[in-house]
Amino acid sequence: MLLRGVLLVLQALQLAGALDLPAGSCAFEESTCSFDSVLAFLPWILNEEGHYIYMDTSFGKQGEKAVLLSSDLQAEEWSCLRLVYQITTSSESLSDPSQLNLYMRFEDESFDRLLWSAKEPSDSWLIASLDLQNSSKKFKILIEGVLGQGNTASIALFEIKMTTGYCIECDFEENHLCGFVNRWNPNVNWFVGGGSIRNVHSILPQDHTFKSELGHYMYVDSVYVKHFQEVAQLISPLTMAPMAGCLSFYYQIQQGNDNVFSLYTRDVAGLYEEIWKADRPGNAAWNLAEVEFNAPYPMEVIFEVAFNGPKGGYVALDDISFSPVHCQNQTELLFSAVEASCNFEQDLCNFYQDKEGPGWTRVKVKPNMYRAGDHTTGLGYYLLANTKFTSQPGYIGRLYGPSLPGNLQYCLRFHYAIYGFLKMSDTLAVYIFEENHVVQEKIWSVLESPRGVWMQAEITFKKPMPTKVVFMSLCKSFWDCGLVALDDITIQLGSCSSSEKLLPPPGECTFEQDECTFTQEKRNRSSWHRRRGETPTSYTGPKGDHTTGVGYYMYIEASHMVYGQKARLLSRPLRGVSGTHCLTFFYHMYGGGTGLLSVYLKKEEDSEESLLWRRRGEQSISWLRALIEYSCERQHQIIFEAIRGVSIRSDIAIDDIKFQAGPCGEMEDTTQQSSGHSEDLNEIEY
C-alpha cells in the first residue's frame, strides 16, 4: 500500500541519522527505538526491510487504533519535533479517511494534550513540525493512528526526530528540508542546490554551511520565466508557540535589478506582512540578513522572489537561524495579553473610566428572575452601566482598556447582558481610541440580543498605531434606558477566527461541536441531551449556554423522565497520577421541582463509586461554577449523574467542563454556599 519510491528518497536520510539519534527520535531502521506499541490497541508493524512502521486494514478494521508511546523525555531547551508520515486511502473512502494524532503526556496530568492532527491522504511522505517550548516537566510523546474507511487504508511513520532548536531554522542538509515547502509554479520554483546535483544555469562554488561543493542550499532561477512578475515562494513550517527575536539567513543575488527578494509572514487567516526586502544586489559572496521577527501567534515565514523577466538571474538561500535575542540587542518586552484582560472579581484590573464620574459600577448581586449573577462564577462581580444611580437622558458611560501596541492583530472577547431597553442600537458599543483619546472607529455594537442572557462577543482588529479599546454604554432617553452588564473581557493575540482552526484545548469540553470524549451508559429520551437555547419547559433550565449564550450545553429533560430516574454522563478513562487534580464545570439548577446533581469518581477495577460533589434542589437562575479537588493514582472516570425531581420543572444542565493538573488554586468555590446564605453577597439590590 505504501509507495516504494518513498523509501528510496528517505534512505540516505535514515542511514545518516540512524547511528546517533537524539532522545525522542527514531528512523525505524531495525527497531522502534525507545517507542513501544500500547498493548490495549492494535500494534504498529515494523516493515521487514526497515525504513518505517505502519498500520493498515490487513490487521484492523475501520475505527480501530494503534498507539505508539515514547519513554520519558525532557525539553529543557526549546526543541523541534518533526514527524515524517504518510496516510493512504482508496478514492471511495475520502469522506472518512484515516487519521494520525500526536499528543504530549505530562507526568502530572491525567489527560493527554493533542498537539497535532492530520487526515489528508497523499501519495508521498509529508512533514509535520512542532515547536516545543522549554520546560523542566517530563513528558512522553504519544502517536495515535486511527484507521478510516476502505479496504486499502494505511498509515506509515518514516521518522520521528526531536532536536534542540527552532523548527523555523534550517541549513537544508537533510532530505526533508526541515519541513520547508515550495509553492509550485509552472515556471519558477525553489530547488535544492549543491551536493551531487548540478544545474547548468545556477552553479554556486560552495554552500554557506560547509563552504564546500557538497553542501546544500536553496535557489530559484529566472531562466524559465515567461511572464512579468513571476513569483516563487519557499514556505516555512507554521510556528506553534509564541516567539520573538532575530531571524537571520544568508543569501546571494545575481543581477538584482531584475528580481525582488522579499520576506513575508503569513498567519493562519492568510494575512501577509512584508518584514524585509533586499535593497541591493550584494556581492558574489554570501550576504547576512538579520530581521526582527515577532510571532505571538502561529505564522509561516515566506521567502519570495519575483522576477521581471528571464534575465533576472538567481537567488540562493542558506542557513536560516533564529535567536530569542533582538537583532540590535534591544530589550523590548513581549506584550502580555493578560494585562488587557479582566474578570472584575478583585477590581477593575487595568481598566479605568472618565474623570467626570463612574459610569460603570462594579457590583455583586443575588441572582433572581430579573437579574442574573456574573458570568465568571455565577455569584461573583461584574460591571453594570446605566444603574439607578447614573440613569439619565443622554448618559454615556466609557470604560477604557490599557494601551495596546500597534501593528499586532488582536482578538477581543467579552460577555455582556442587556436588560430593559426598548431599542438595542448603541446600547453597548466598542470603539478604538488612539493614545490621545481621539476616536478612531466603532468596531462593534449590539444589534438584537435576548434580554438577561450572558452573550459572548468577539472582534478581530489590527491598527498601525498604539490604541485603546473603549466600551461605551448610551442611555438615549428616560423611557429607553435600561441596564448593560459586562464581564470576562479577554484580549488574545491573533485572529479570533484562527482559534477555530486550532486544536481544542486539552482536558476541556464546551459541547460546541459534540460531546467530546464523554459517553453515556444509555441513550434514550431520559439520557443527557445536547441542546442550545431555552429548554422546552417554562420556569426551568437555562435560557442559553454558558460559553457564548447561543452555543450548546448538556441537560436532562425532566418531562421525558419519571421522579427519581437517573441520567449518567461518563468521562473517558483518565490516567492515574500522583498529586491533586482540579475539575471545574458550570451547572444550572433552576426550577421548583429540581432534583439532584452529583459527581462521582470511579476507579479502575472498583465496583464502588466515590461521591466528590453534590447539589440538591433549586440553586439559582444563573449558571454557577463548581470547583472540585481530588486525587487518584489509578486509572479512573468522572461521572456526572442527574436525578429527576418531583415535577417537570426539574431540568438540570452542565457546561464548560475542564480538567487541570494541580489544585484549584485561589479560585474561591462560591458554589459551596447554599442559596440561603447568599444575602450577604448583595452589595446593590434592585
XYZ file of C-alpha atoms in Angstrom:
686
model
C 0.000 0.000 0.000
C 2.944 2.316 0.585
C 4.991 3.706 -2.256
C 8.403 2.113 -2.686
C 9.652 5.383 -4.104
C 9.241 6.981 -0.712
C 11.711 4.518 0.755
C 14.421 5.363 -1.769
C 14.050 9.081 -1.119
C 14.341 8.604 2.623
C 17.120 6.022 2.654
C 20.036 8.444 2.721
C 18.428 10.486 5.474
C 17.702 7.500 7.675
C 21.063 5.815 7.256
C 22.858 9.048 8.046
C 20.948 9.584 11.273
C 20.384 6.017 12.399
C 23.624 5.739 14.339
C 23.267 8.812 16.509
C 19.625 9.763 17.056
C 18.706 12.166 19.874
C 16.195 11.159 22.577
C 12.630 11.079 21.297
C 13.804 10.183 17.776
C 13.627 7.087 15.606
C 14.279 6.239 11.940
C 12.690 2.758 12.285
C 15.602 1.020 10.586
C 15.789 -2.111 12.730
C 13.560 -1.306 15.689
C 11.140 1.229 17.123
C 13.941 2.665 19.307
C 12.507 3.921 22.624
C 8.925 3.825 21.318
C 6.559 0.963 22.188
C 3.113 -0.016 20.942
C 0.471 0.180 23.682
C -0.867 -3.359 24.127
C -4.508 -2.321 24.586
C -4.643 -1.294 20.896
C -3.540 -2.586 17.503
C 0.251 -2.896 17.125
C 2.411 -0.731 14.886
C 4.190 -3.120 12.464
C 7.879 -2.657 11.644
C 8.439 -3.157 7.920
C 10.604 -6.233 7.211
C 13.129 -4.168 5.281
C 13.132 -1.375 7.850
C 12.598 2.284 6.987
C 9.117 2.674 8.508
C 6.386 1.307 10.762
C 2.777 1.094 9.669
C -0.774 0.033 10.431
C -3.346 -0.903 7.780
C -6.590 -2.734 7.145
C -4.740 -6.067 6.923
C -4.562 -6.025 10.719
C -7.568 -3.980 11.771
C -10.886 -2.501 10.732
C -12.325 0.991 10.479
C -12.161 2.983 13.719
C -9.506 0.811 15.358
C -6.398 2.480 16.766
C -2.694 1.831 17.093
C -0.870 3.825 19.782
C 2.896 4.389 19.998
C 4.329 5.715 23.278
C 7.825 7.097 23.890
C 9.947 6.787 27.000
C 10.219 9.744 29.400
C 11.533 12.855 27.647
C 12.516 16.361 28.669
C 12.900 19.575 26.667
C 14.923 21.876 28.928
C 15.822 23.900 25.836
C 13.483 24.942 23.018
C 13.093 21.908 20.767
C 11.597 20.940 17.430
C 9.690 17.695 16.957
C 9.361 16.513 13.336
C 7.242 13.686 12.064
C 7.668 12.181 8.578
C 4.484 10.300 7.742
C 2.068 9.140 5.065
C -1.663 8.433 5.046
C -3.113 6.452 2.144
C -6.713 5.626 1.325
C -8.860 4.428 -1.524
C -10.702 7.022 -3.613
C -14.137 5.840 -2.471
C -13.353 6.459 1.223
C -12.303 10.124 1.098
C -15.280 11.084 3.266
C -13.881 9.164 6.244
C -10.084 8.951 5.896
C -7.591 7.583 8.373
C -6.256 9.993 10.977
C -2.893 10.485 12.670
C -2.771 12.310 16.030
C 0.189 13.398 18.140
C -0.180 14.020 21.869
C 2.062 15.098 24.733
C 1.556 13.287 28.043
C 2.889 15.261 31.007
C 3.698 13.262 34.110
C 1.365 15.298 36.375
C -1.705 15.396 34.097
C -4.449 12.785 33.866
C -5.252 13.706 30.238
C -3.159 13.896 27.060
C -2.586 17.166 25.171
C -3.412 16.944 21.470
C -0.685 18.932 19.689
C -1.277 17.994 16.080
C -3.689 16.026 13.901
C -3.759 15.125 10.196
C -6.013 13.120 7.922
C -5.123 14.334 4.432
C -4.135 11.344 2.256
C -1.097 11.694 -0.010
C 0.907 9.633 -2.487
C 4.206 10.644 -0.860
C 5.574 11.381 2.595
C 4.675 14.597 4.419
C 6.409 16.564 7.175
C 4.881 17.885 10.404
C 6.964 20.295 12.502
C 6.057 21.175 16.092
C 7.825 23.720 18.312
C 8.179 22.549 21.932
C 8.823 25.333 24.427
C 11.481 24.665 27.031
C 10.149 23.170 30.243
C 11.510 21.272 33.224
C 8.488 18.922 33.254
C 8.933 15.376 31.985
C 6.621 14.152 29.248
C 6.004 11.326 26.790
C 5.145 11.533 23.095
C 2.033 9.559 22.139
C 1.271 8.907 18.460
C -2.180 7.556 17.622
C -3.253 6.175 14.248
C -6.972 5.657 13.604
C -7.978 3.572 10.561
C -10.533 5.125 8.227
C -12.964 3.683 5.738
C -11.911 1.431 2.855
C -10.023 -1.779 2.206
C -6.692 -0.106 1.464
C -6.416 2.402 4.319
C -2.965 2.680 5.898
C -0.805 4.981 7.983
C 3.006 4.900 7.987
C 5.639 6.645 10.115
C 9.042 7.024 8.465
C 10.802 9.128 11.064
C 10.331 10.894 14.373
C 13.039 13.395 15.222
C 13.301 15.660 18.265
C 16.184 18.137 18.165
C 17.217 21.224 20.114
C 16.394 24.437 18.266
C 13.520 26.132 16.469
C 11.501 24.480 13.686
C 11.929 27.603 11.570
C 15.699 27.034 11.413
C 17.273 25.111 8.528
C 20.613 24.520 6.794
C 18.958 22.420 4.031
C 21.347 19.488 4.526
C 18.603 16.959 5.262
C 16.311 15.481 2.646
C 13.123 16.673 4.313
C 14.404 20.305 4.208
C 13.205 20.928 7.785
C 9.605 20.951 6.569
C 10.082 23.929 4.219
C 7.952 23.571 1.085
C 7.954 25.173 -2.347
C 4.685 26.658 -3.578
C 4.633 25.108 -7.024
C 4.688 27.443 -10.039
C 4.758 26.136 -13.644
C 7.779 28.303 -14.484
C 9.811 29.279 -11.399
C 10.368 27.231 -8.265
C 12.802 26.868 -5.390
C 15.183 23.898 -5.831
C 17.865 22.237 -3.745
C 21.327 23.216 -4.964
C 24.759 21.799 -4.247
C 25.731 18.252 -3.403
C 25.924 15.836 -6.316
C 23.128 17.656 -8.207
C 24.254 20.355 -10.634
C 22.202 22.721 -12.760
C 23.974 24.415 -15.671
C 22.085 27.643 -15.079
C 22.806 28.045 -11.368
C 26.083 26.767 -10.021
C 27.434 28.208 -6.794
C 31.023 27.329 -5.948
C 30.033 26.368 -2.416
C 27.199 26.458 0.079
C 27.392 28.555 3.240
C 27.038 25.790 5.856
C 30.076 23.665 4.943
C 31.641 26.098 2.459
C 32.085 23.224 0.034
C 30.610 21.971 -3.229
C 28.929 19.100 -1.415
C 26.885 21.311 0.927
C 23.276 22.181 0.090
C 21.280 25.385 -0.224
C 18.028 26.517 -1.832
C 17.918 28.559 -5.026
C 15.455 29.916 -7.579
C 16.438 30.726 -11.184
C 14.845 33.054 -13.745
C 15.789 31.016 -16.821
C 12.252 29.647 -17.282
C 10.393 32.900 -16.538
C 7.694 33.546 -19.159
C 5.658 36.381 -17.662
C 6.295 39.663 -15.916
C 6.418 39.305 -12.114
C 6.688 35.516 -11.938
C 6.809 34.610 -8.248
C 8.474 31.715 -6.406
C 7.711 31.114 -2.714
C 9.547 28.984 -0.152
C 7.301 28.487 2.881
C 8.478 27.598 6.394
C 6.656 25.323 8.838
C 3.988 27.078 10.896
C 5.279 28.384 14.230
C 3.464 26.524 17.003
C 4.484 28.610 20.044
C 4.920 32.367 20.639
C 8.421 33.580 19.725
C 10.143 36.917 19.183
C 13.725 37.799 18.375
C 16.136 37.910 15.468
C 15.665 35.790 12.336
C 18.845 35.581 10.264
C 19.785 33.920 6.975
C 22.427 34.048 4.244
C 21.621 34.854 0.629
C 23.178 35.557 -2.779
C 21.561 37.583 -5.562
C 22.662 37.668 -9.180
C 21.553 40.556 -11.396
C 19.407 42.030 -8.629
C 17.872 44.740 -10.819
C 15.564 42.215 -12.467
C 14.330 40.468 -9.349
C 12.858 41.378 -5.974
C 13.738 39.207 -2.966
C 11.368 39.695 -0.020
C 10.470 38.061 3.275
C 6.870 37.868 4.483
C 4.940 36.477 7.407
C 1.516 34.887 6.887
C -0.884 33.951 9.687
C -3.468 31.167 9.602
C -6.112 33.628 8.392
C -3.938 34.262 5.288
C -2.840 37.789 6.235
C 0.539 38.702 4.685
C 3.013 41.230 6.095
C 6.339 42.134 4.490
C 9.124 42.243 7.107
C 12.234 42.521 4.900
C 13.310 43.264 1.320
C 16.759 43.044 -0.273
C 17.734 46.633 -1.073
C 20.928 45.900 -3.032
C 22.222 43.079 -5.219
C 25.022 42.218 -2.816
C 28.270 40.630 -3.896
C 29.262 37.195 -5.107
C 29.812 36.048 -1.535
C 27.068 35.082 0.901
C 25.323 38.101 2.457
C 23.937 38.030 6.007
C 20.403 39.343 6.618
C 19.045 39.961 10.124
C 15.329 40.607 10.512
C 13.328 41.454 13.632
C 10.766 38.637 13.848
C 7.697 38.575 16.096
C 5.306 35.608 16.009
C 2.962 35.928 19.015
C 0.520 33.582 17.260
C 1.013 30.850 14.593
C 2.730 32.160 11.454
C 4.608 30.973 8.397
C 7.691 32.727 7.042
C 7.712 33.040 3.234
C 10.859 33.710 1.188
C 9.563 35.184 -2.062
C 11.385 36.069 -5.273
C 9.587 37.993 -8.035
C 11.258 38.095 -11.472
C 10.669 40.726 -14.121
C 11.921 38.534 -16.968
C 14.104 35.567 -17.995
C 17.298 37.573 -17.330
C 16.634 38.065 -13.639
C 19.482 35.790 -12.562
C 19.090 33.673 -9.463
C 18.656 33.985 -5.703
C 20.226 31.492 -3.283
C 19.335 30.958 0.386
C 21.080 29.068 3.206
C 21.421 28.707 6.986
C 18.193 30.150 8.381
C 18.531 30.586 12.143
C 16.657 32.247 14.986
C 17.709 33.809 18.290
C 15.308 34.951 21.031
C 17.605 37.979 21.461
C 16.579 41.006 19.398
C 18.746 41.875 16.410
C 20.052 45.164 17.834
C 20.244 43.880 21.428
C 17.000 45.663 22.200
C 15.219 44.907 25.447
C 11.687 45.152 24.041
C 9.315 43.015 26.085
C 6.638 40.847 24.513
C 3.176 42.275 25.026
C 1.267 40.289 27.641
C -2.365 39.940 26.653
C -3.217 39.053 30.273
C -2.686 42.711 31.209
C -5.573 43.711 28.934
C -7.997 41.111 30.322
C -10.240 41.253 33.399
C -12.995 39.263 35.129
C -13.584 42.057 37.709
C -13.510 39.635 40.649
C -10.910 41.710 42.553
C -11.033 45.174 40.953
C -11.065 46.900 37.539
C -7.622 45.465 36.667
C -6.027 47.853 34.149
C -9.331 49.366 33.004
C -10.389 52.892 34.002
C -13.232 55.381 33.466
C -13.769 59.043 32.563
C -12.819 61.502 35.289
C -16.327 63.046 35.335
C -17.641 60.172 37.416
C -18.207 56.410 37.407
C -20.412 55.344 34.538
C -19.742 51.668 35.152
C -20.288 50.245 38.637
C -18.663 47.044 39.896
C -21.443 45.013 41.537
C -22.255 41.631 43.003
C -25.936 40.668 43.099
C -28.063 37.791 44.236
C -29.353 36.127 41.024
C -33.131 36.390 40.631
C -35.852 36.446 37.988
C -34.826 39.944 36.924
C -31.050 39.856 37.246
C -28.565 37.054 36.511
C -25.382 36.649 38.511
C -21.982 37.332 36.975
C -20.595 35.224 34.124
C -17.342 34.152 35.822
C -18.735 32.163 38.765
C -22.467 32.962 38.951
C -22.023 34.646 42.327
C -19.111 36.989 41.644
C -18.560 40.536 40.418
C -19.289 42.204 37.081
C -19.733 45.733 35.723
C -23.102 47.398 35.370
C -23.804 50.598 33.393
C -26.954 52.732 33.486
C -27.824 51.773 37.050
C -30.389 53.770 39.048
C -27.515 55.946 40.284
C -26.483 57.064 36.805
C -29.606 56.635 34.677
C -30.384 59.933 32.982
C -31.221 61.039 29.419
C -28.099 61.420 27.307
C -25.963 59.466 29.774
C -22.788 57.921 28.351
C -20.507 55.573 30.270
C -16.995 54.925 28.918
C -14.693 52.169 30.101
C -11.120 52.439 28.787
C -8.797 49.479 28.413
C -4.988 49.601 28.697
C -2.800 50.686 25.788
C -2.250 48.027 23.119
C 0.894 48.134 20.916
C 0.271 48.880 17.261
C 0.732 46.627 14.251
C -0.424 43.480 16.032
C -3.603 41.540 15.421
C -5.886 41.167 18.444
C -8.895 39.066 19.310
C -11.183 40.811 21.794
C -13.790 38.673 23.572
C -16.222 39.717 26.278
C -19.591 38.755 27.740
C -22.486 41.156 28.031
C -26.145 41.083 29.102
C -28.866 43.646 28.309
C -31.909 44.462 30.478
C -34.884 46.750 29.930
C -34.022 48.714 26.778
C -36.738 49.290 24.189
C -34.210 49.535 21.347
C -30.833 47.855 21.204
C -28.912 50.160 18.854
C -25.841 51.665 20.563
C -26.935 50.339 23.953
C -23.415 48.927 24.094
C -20.684 49.681 21.575
C -16.926 49.133 21.334
C -14.640 51.828 19.942
C -10.953 52.050 19.114
C -9.314 55.187 20.539
C -5.828 56.455 19.756
C -3.432 57.082 22.653
C -4.501 60.735 22.872
C -8.168 59.669 23.202
C -9.092 60.546 19.642
C -11.862 58.254 18.374
C -10.532 56.024 15.623
C -13.605 53.941 14.747
C -16.512 51.952 16.110
C -15.683 48.264 15.697
C -18.784 46.661 17.252
C -22.235 47.470 18.590
C -25.066 45.329 19.870
C -27.978 44.875 17.478
C -30.606 42.483 18.798
C -29.943 40.302 21.793
C -32.077 38.183 24.127
C -32.689 40.006 27.396
C -30.982 38.796 30.536
C -28.686 36.229 28.869
C -24.906 36.439 29.047
C -23.803 36.632 25.404
C -20.249 36.395 24.089
C -18.968 38.879 21.519
C -15.672 38.525 19.654
C -13.927 41.081 17.456
C -10.674 40.873 15.475
C -8.839 44.141 14.852
C -5.404 45.474 13.910
C -4.207 49.080 13.891
C -0.815 50.532 12.935
C -0.668 52.830 15.983
C -0.991 52.104 19.747
C -4.688 52.020 20.638
C -7.133 51.519 23.478
C -10.375 49.553 23.442
C -13.270 51.565 24.874
C -16.624 50.106 25.959
C -19.381 52.716 25.676
C -22.921 52.445 27.024
C -25.504 55.028 25.932
C -28.788 55.968 27.592
C -30.790 57.894 24.977
C -33.906 58.910 26.910
C -35.704 58.392 30.194
C -38.134 55.982 28.530
C -35.444 53.969 26.807
C -32.787 53.477 29.458
C -32.099 50.017 30.815
C -29.087 48.194 32.190
C -25.939 46.894 30.494
C -23.810 44.214 32.193
C -20.198 43.482 31.191
C -17.885 40.673 32.346
C -14.887 38.493 31.452
C -13.048 40.710 28.974
C -10.125 38.900 27.332
C -7.572 40.008 24.752
C -5.577 37.429 22.796
C -3.011 37.904 20.062
C -4.084 36.658 16.652
C -7.344 36.439 14.777
C -10.495 35.222 16.542
C -11.205 33.016 13.520
C -7.752 31.415 13.768
C -8.673 29.861 17.105
C -11.439 27.948 15.332
C -8.775 26.263 13.174
C -6.605 25.344 16.158
C -6.933 22.139 18.120
C -9.336 22.164 21.100
C -7.770 22.971 24.487
C -6.638 19.827 26.343
C -8.879 18.468 29.067
C -11.779 20.797 28.165
C -15.256 20.381 26.719
C -17.697 23.164 25.852
C -20.043 20.841 23.880
C -19.964 23.320 20.978
C -19.008 20.667 18.389
C -20.080 17.415 20.021
C -19.958 15.573 23.341
C -16.135 15.442 23.184
C -14.904 12.213 24.772
C -17.883 11.804 27.119
C -20.117 8.756 26.799
C -23.444 7.691 28.264
C -24.493 4.461 29.922
C -27.619 4.503 27.758
C -29.120 6.728 25.097
C -32.855 7.343 25.112
C -35.303 10.142 25.933
C -34.202 10.085 29.587
C -30.468 10.463 28.811
C -28.371 13.615 28.812
C -29.172 15.705 25.694
C -27.052 18.290 23.871
C -29.056 21.458 23.284
C -28.870 25.184 22.524
C -31.297 27.929 23.563
C -34.009 27.510 26.190
C -35.292 24.159 27.381
C -38.889 23.340 26.311
C -40.428 23.569 29.786
C -41.052 27.053 31.200
C -39.612 28.178 34.573
C -36.813 25.626 34.490
C -33.487 25.173 32.720
C -31.162 27.839 31.280
C -32.007 30.461 28.640
C -28.743 29.779 26.827
C -25.420 28.017 27.278
C -22.635 29.359 29.500
C -19.911 29.526 26.824
C -21.356 32.007 24.330
C -25.056 32.384 25.177
C -26.024 30.879 21.821
C -23.988 27.659 21.982
C -24.600 24.155 23.285
C -24.825 22.553 26.710
C -25.861 19.157 28.137
C -29.099 18.790 30.094
C -31.795 16.378 31.233
C -35.369 16.969 30.024
C -37.479 16.270 33.108
C -40.713 15.926 31.118
C -39.248 12.780 29.497
C -38.378 11.204 32.858
C -40.132 9.978 35.974
C -39.364 11.022 39.530
C -36.041 9.529 40.687
C -34.858 8.476 37.206
C -31.113 8.907 36.522
C -29.012 10.085 33.582
C -25.248 9.444 33.724
C -22.506 11.084 31.633
C -19.082 9.401 31.821
C -15.681 10.896 31.015
C -13.165 8.885 29.024
C -10.719 6.894 31.199
C -8.255 9.291 32.833
C -4.722 8.286 33.834
C -3.905 7.964 37.483
C -1.099 10.286 38.593
C 0.165 11.408 41.974
C -0.896 14.811 43.254
C -4.079 16.829 43.171
C -6.409 17.358 40.209
C -8.850 20.230 39.730
C -12.166 19.685 37.972
C -14.223 22.769 37.131
C -17.583 22.964 35.400
C -20.716 25.113 35.280
C -24.122 23.828 36.318
C -27.657 25.182 36.072
C -30.301 24.029 38.559
C -33.383 26.232 38.300
C -36.978 25.054 38.771
C -39.304 24.394 41.672
C -39.066 20.623 41.274
C -35.292 20.344 40.684
C -33.742 17.060 41.811
C -30.122 16.075 42.372
C -26.813 16.625 40.554
C -23.830 14.535 41.686
C -20.252 13.996 40.550
C -18.644 10.613 41.224
C -15.132 9.194 40.944
C -14.963 5.602 39.666
C -11.561 3.933 39.981
C -10.477 1.147 37.654
C -11.424 -2.316 38.948
C -13.539 -0.851 41.789
C -17.243 -1.581 41.836
C -17.961 1.272 44.242
C -18.029 4.929 43.230
C -16.846 7.793 45.470
C -19.041 10.887 45.769
C -16.987 14.036 45.051
C -19.678 16.739 44.904
C -23.476 17.104 45.140
C -26.224 19.744 44.896
C -29.885 19.158 45.731
C -32.890 21.244 44.689
C -33.094 24.632 43.037
C -29.808 26.553 43.263
C -30.013 29.654 41.063
C -31.444 31.146 37.901
C -27.793 31.659 36.820
C -25.039 29.328 35.719
C -22.868 28.569 38.762
C -19.279 27.381 38.834
C -18.247 24.227 40.668
C -14.665 23.519 41.749
C -13.679 20.018 42.820
C -10.249 18.895 44.008
C -9.484 15.184 44.110
C -6.573 12.735 43.959
C -6.368 9.364 42.246
C -3.269 7.328 41.381
C -5.182 4.711 39.393
C -6.963 4.960 36.054
C -10.405 6.419 36.700
C -13.503 8.061 35.276
C -15.546 11.073 36.349
C -19.323 10.570 36.231
C -21.951 13.338 36.123
C -25.266 11.978 37.429
C -28.540 13.935 37.285
C -31.684 12.646 39.018
C -35.095 13.996 38.033
C -37.025 15.772 40.832
C -40.660 15.775 41.874
C -42.026 17.773 38.930
C -41.311 18.519 35.275
C -39.657 21.778 36.423
C -36.523 19.794 37.123
C -34.266 20.395 34.109
C -30.575 20.222 35.104
C -27.768 21.408 32.806
C -23.948 21.361 32.754
C -21.406 23.140 30.516
C -17.716 24.062 30.138
C -16.065 21.092 31.843
C -12.315 21.444 32.431
C -9.701 19.112 33.938
C -6.451 20.650 35.243
C -3.325 19.322 36.913
C -2.696 20.634 40.422
C -5.008 22.235 42.995
C -7.749 24.646 42.018
C -5.587 27.483 43.328
C -7.007 30.679 44.685
C -10.371 30.318 42.926
C -12.895 30.546 45.746
C -15.631 27.951 45.413
C -18.543 30.299 45.925
C -20.869 27.489 44.919
C -20.253 25.785 48.254
C -22.584 28.377 49.810
C -26.229 27.464 49.783
C -28.722 29.912 48.366
C -29.994 30.592 51.861
C -26.678 32.171 52.876
C -26.114 34.378 49.869
C -27.887 37.554 51.017
C -24.588 38.934 52.374
C -23.209 38.890 48.801
C -25.709 41.510 47.734
C -23.926 44.852 47.503
C -26.516 46.565 45.314
C -30.136 45.417 45.426
C -32.815 46.018 42.817
